[in-house]
């Protein structure tokens, strides 16, 4: 092949291997003039094994176009190129830059399909851009390579992106409808800015080992299925804001965060914090469920510990369920945040006795912690409400055979005033229990025929109704001074009647005490 137009004294662009003979048009065109002026190199519809670009210094771009097919493309040595552009239906197994290669723009566009892009050595690339339906299986940036801008845009499809060793990337942007399986930042690499936005999709992001990420931002509508922090450090700030998504899962087992991790103005179907441990402040504000999400809307905290969690102005009650398991949120600050009515220990419905008991244990743990939070903040109102929920969960956990008296006490509190939170329920309980007791007491005496109240004549009914109010009066005298019972008994009150009257008085006094306590629930100290 005649390359003398490029460099008369030596060949800097080597095409090695034999051209495959088939019916396709095969041509190699050099030094084409663009419509905007200037020249570029075009390699069009070429099927070849290997391209080696070595020690070049071209102030003009190289285009791989048409249906060109290559096994390997190497850019190495002291190669300096204005741009490498892969477009149309170009196919390649691997594109590799190494040594001290320098490229202003490395662009993949228009249905290009590349298996691997390997940027290593001391390569310096101003911009790597993948867009317009290009498909890349793997991108690796390693060694001491530097990339200023790594952009995925416009319906491109990327497999995995691995940044490792001591590589540096100034900016990563995943935007529009770009799709990426995994983004991994590890070892001693540095990424200055990671920006996920638009309608992009990322299955998994991982920050690990001693890697440094300066800024991490998610905004608009990207789908980020799983965010894993396994190590490394986020130096400046991390912010997820004005973000609408279907679901996201966050894990952290060793990443160091800046002073504050901000999650703001989020509309999401499911958000899960699993094995999430953090020592800095996490502020979650204006979080609510995404009404367009078709599945079960859930927020989850599982095996989490927070040094400082701030929940401010969140509508968590818009979620169907809160999943809580073995987590510590007692350091939380709560303000204008409402929780879902349904609290469970797993997002999967399990009906076994053991799983139901575990669910109630975790409910109790959650309500106990929320009660503690409100107590610490001096919010008596919410503290009392969550204490009632805690006691209700504790009641459900207890076994009648093993914890009879404790369960009986809680049963009484639950069914009279709902653990001191409802005086109206206590008043209803007083009527429901004392009316049958009073009727039974009357039937137990010698002077009353056992008939129902509605079967009595009006005179008897009026008399007994008047005496009923004396019966429920906790200050009225019992059998020795209660003339009405003496008259009905004919002057001598039997022991059975005495015991029934004594039991009734004890029960009445207890329920009335419960009512007074519930009535004063917001005035307790």
Short mmCIF file of N, CA, C and O in Angstrom, two decimals, residues 20 34 36 39 55 58 94 134 145 183 189 232 258 286 288 297 301 377 379 385 419 448 472 483 523:
data_model
loop_
_atom_site.label_atom_id
_atom_site.label_comp_id
_atom_site.label_asym_id
_atom_site.label_seq_id
_atom_site.Cartn_x
_atom_site.Cartn_y
_atom_site.Cartn_z
N UNK A 20 -8.95 -9.43 3.52
CA UNK A 20 -9.83 -10.55 3.20
C UNK A 20 -10.47 -10.32 1.84
O UNK A 20 -11.01 -9.25 1.57
N UNK A 34 -11.90 18.00 3.80
CA UNK A 34 -13.25 18.14 4.35
C UNK A 34 -13.93 19.36 3.77
O UNK A 34 -13.27 20.27 3.25
N UNK A 36 -15.28 21.67 5.38
CA UNK A 36 -14.96 22.85 6.17
C UNK A 36 -13.52 23.30 5.97
O UNK A 36 -13.06 24.26 6.59
N UNK A 39 -7.63 18.71 6.08
CA UNK A 39 -7.55 17.35 5.57
C UNK A 39 -7.80 16.35 6.70
O UNK A 39 -7.65 16.64 7.88
N UNK A 55 4.32 6.19 16.78
CA UNK A 55 5.19 7.37 16.70
C UNK A 55 4.76 8.38 15.65
O UNK A 55 5.59 8.99 14.98
N UNK A 58 0.35 13.50 13.71
CA UNK A 58 -0.57 13.99 12.69
C UNK A 58 -1.47 15.07 13.28
O UNK A 58 -2.18 14.84 14.26
N UNK A 94 -10.48 -5.11 19.33
CA UNK A 94 -9.84 -4.33 20.37
C UNK A 94 -9.22 -3.07 19.81
O UNK A 94 -8.61 -3.08 18.74
N UNK A 134 -23.60 3.48 19.20
CA UNK A 134 -22.36 2.70 19.25
C UNK A 134 -22.46 1.65 20.36
O UNK A 134 -23.11 1.86 21.38
N UNK A 145 -2.56 6.15 32.73
CA UNK A 145 -3.31 6.82 31.66
C UNK A 145 -4.16 7.95 32.24
O UNK A 145 -4.63 7.89 33.38
N UNK A 183 -19.91 0.33 36.18
CA UNK A 183 -18.83 1.32 36.26
C UNK A 183 -18.07 1.03 37.54
O UNK A 183 -18.63 1.13 38.63
N UNK A 189 -6.87 4.60 41.50
CA UNK A 189 -7.31 5.52 40.45
C UNK A 189 -8.00 6.74 41.05
O UNK A 189 -8.43 6.74 42.21
N UNK A 232 -12.18 3.30 49.33
CA UNK A 232 -11.87 4.56 48.68
C UNK A 232 -12.47 5.74 49.41
O UNK A 232 -12.92 5.65 50.56
N UNK A 258 -17.51 12.72 52.44
CA UNK A 258 -17.27 14.08 52.96
C UNK A 258 -18.20 14.36 54.13
O UNK A 258 -18.92 13.48 54.60
N UNK A 286 -37.18 15.64 51.20
CA UNK A 286 -38.16 15.69 50.11
C UNK A 286 -38.10 14.42 49.26
O UNK A 286 -38.07 14.46 48.03
N UNK A 288 -40.08 11.00 48.18
CA UNK A 288 -41.43 10.45 48.12
C UNK A 288 -41.48 9.35 47.07
O UNK A 288 -40.59 9.24 46.22
N UNK A 297 -44.14 -0.23 46.26
CA UNK A 297 -43.30 0.93 46.59
C UNK A 297 -42.75 0.75 48.01
O UNK A 297 -43.52 0.68 48.97
N UNK A 301 -34.28 -0.24 55.11
CA UNK A 301 -33.03 -0.13 55.88
C UNK A 301 -32.73 -1.52 56.43
O UNK A 301 -33.46 -2.00 57.30
N UNK A 377 -35.56 14.61 71.02
CA UNK A 377 -35.89 15.92 70.43
C UNK A 377 -36.94 16.67 71.24
O UNK A 377 -37.28 17.81 70.91
N UNK A 379 -40.10 15.82 71.55
CA UNK A 379 -41.41 15.73 70.90
C UNK A 379 -42.25 14.68 71.61
O UNK A 379 -42.23 13.50 71.27
N UNK A 385 -47.03 8.23 70.66
CA UNK A 385 -47.63 7.45 69.58
C UNK A 385 -46.76 6.25 69.24
O UNK A 385 -47.25 5.12 69.07
N UNK A 419 -52.87 1.55 74.80
CA UNK A 419 -51.61 1.89 75.47
C UNK A 419 -51.53 3.38 75.84
O UNK A 419 -50.50 4.03 75.66
N UNK A 448 -84.07 -9.83 91.89
CA UNK A 448 -84.21 -9.45 90.48
C UNK A 448 -84.45 -10.70 89.64
O UNK A 448 -83.72 -11.69 89.75
N UNK A 472 -70.84 2.54 88.48
CA UNK A 472 -69.57 2.84 87.81
C UNK A 472 -68.84 4.01 88.46
O UNK A 472 -67.75 4.39 88.02
N UNK A 483 -76.91 0.27 100.08
CA UNK A 483 -78.24 -0.17 100.49
C UNK A 483 -79.01 -0.86 99.37
O UNK A 483 -79.81 -1.77 99.62
N UNK A 523 -50.00 15.91 78.18
CA UNK A 523 -49.55 16.75 79.28
C UNK A 523 -48.60 16.03 80.21
O UNK A 523 -48.15 16.59 81.20
#
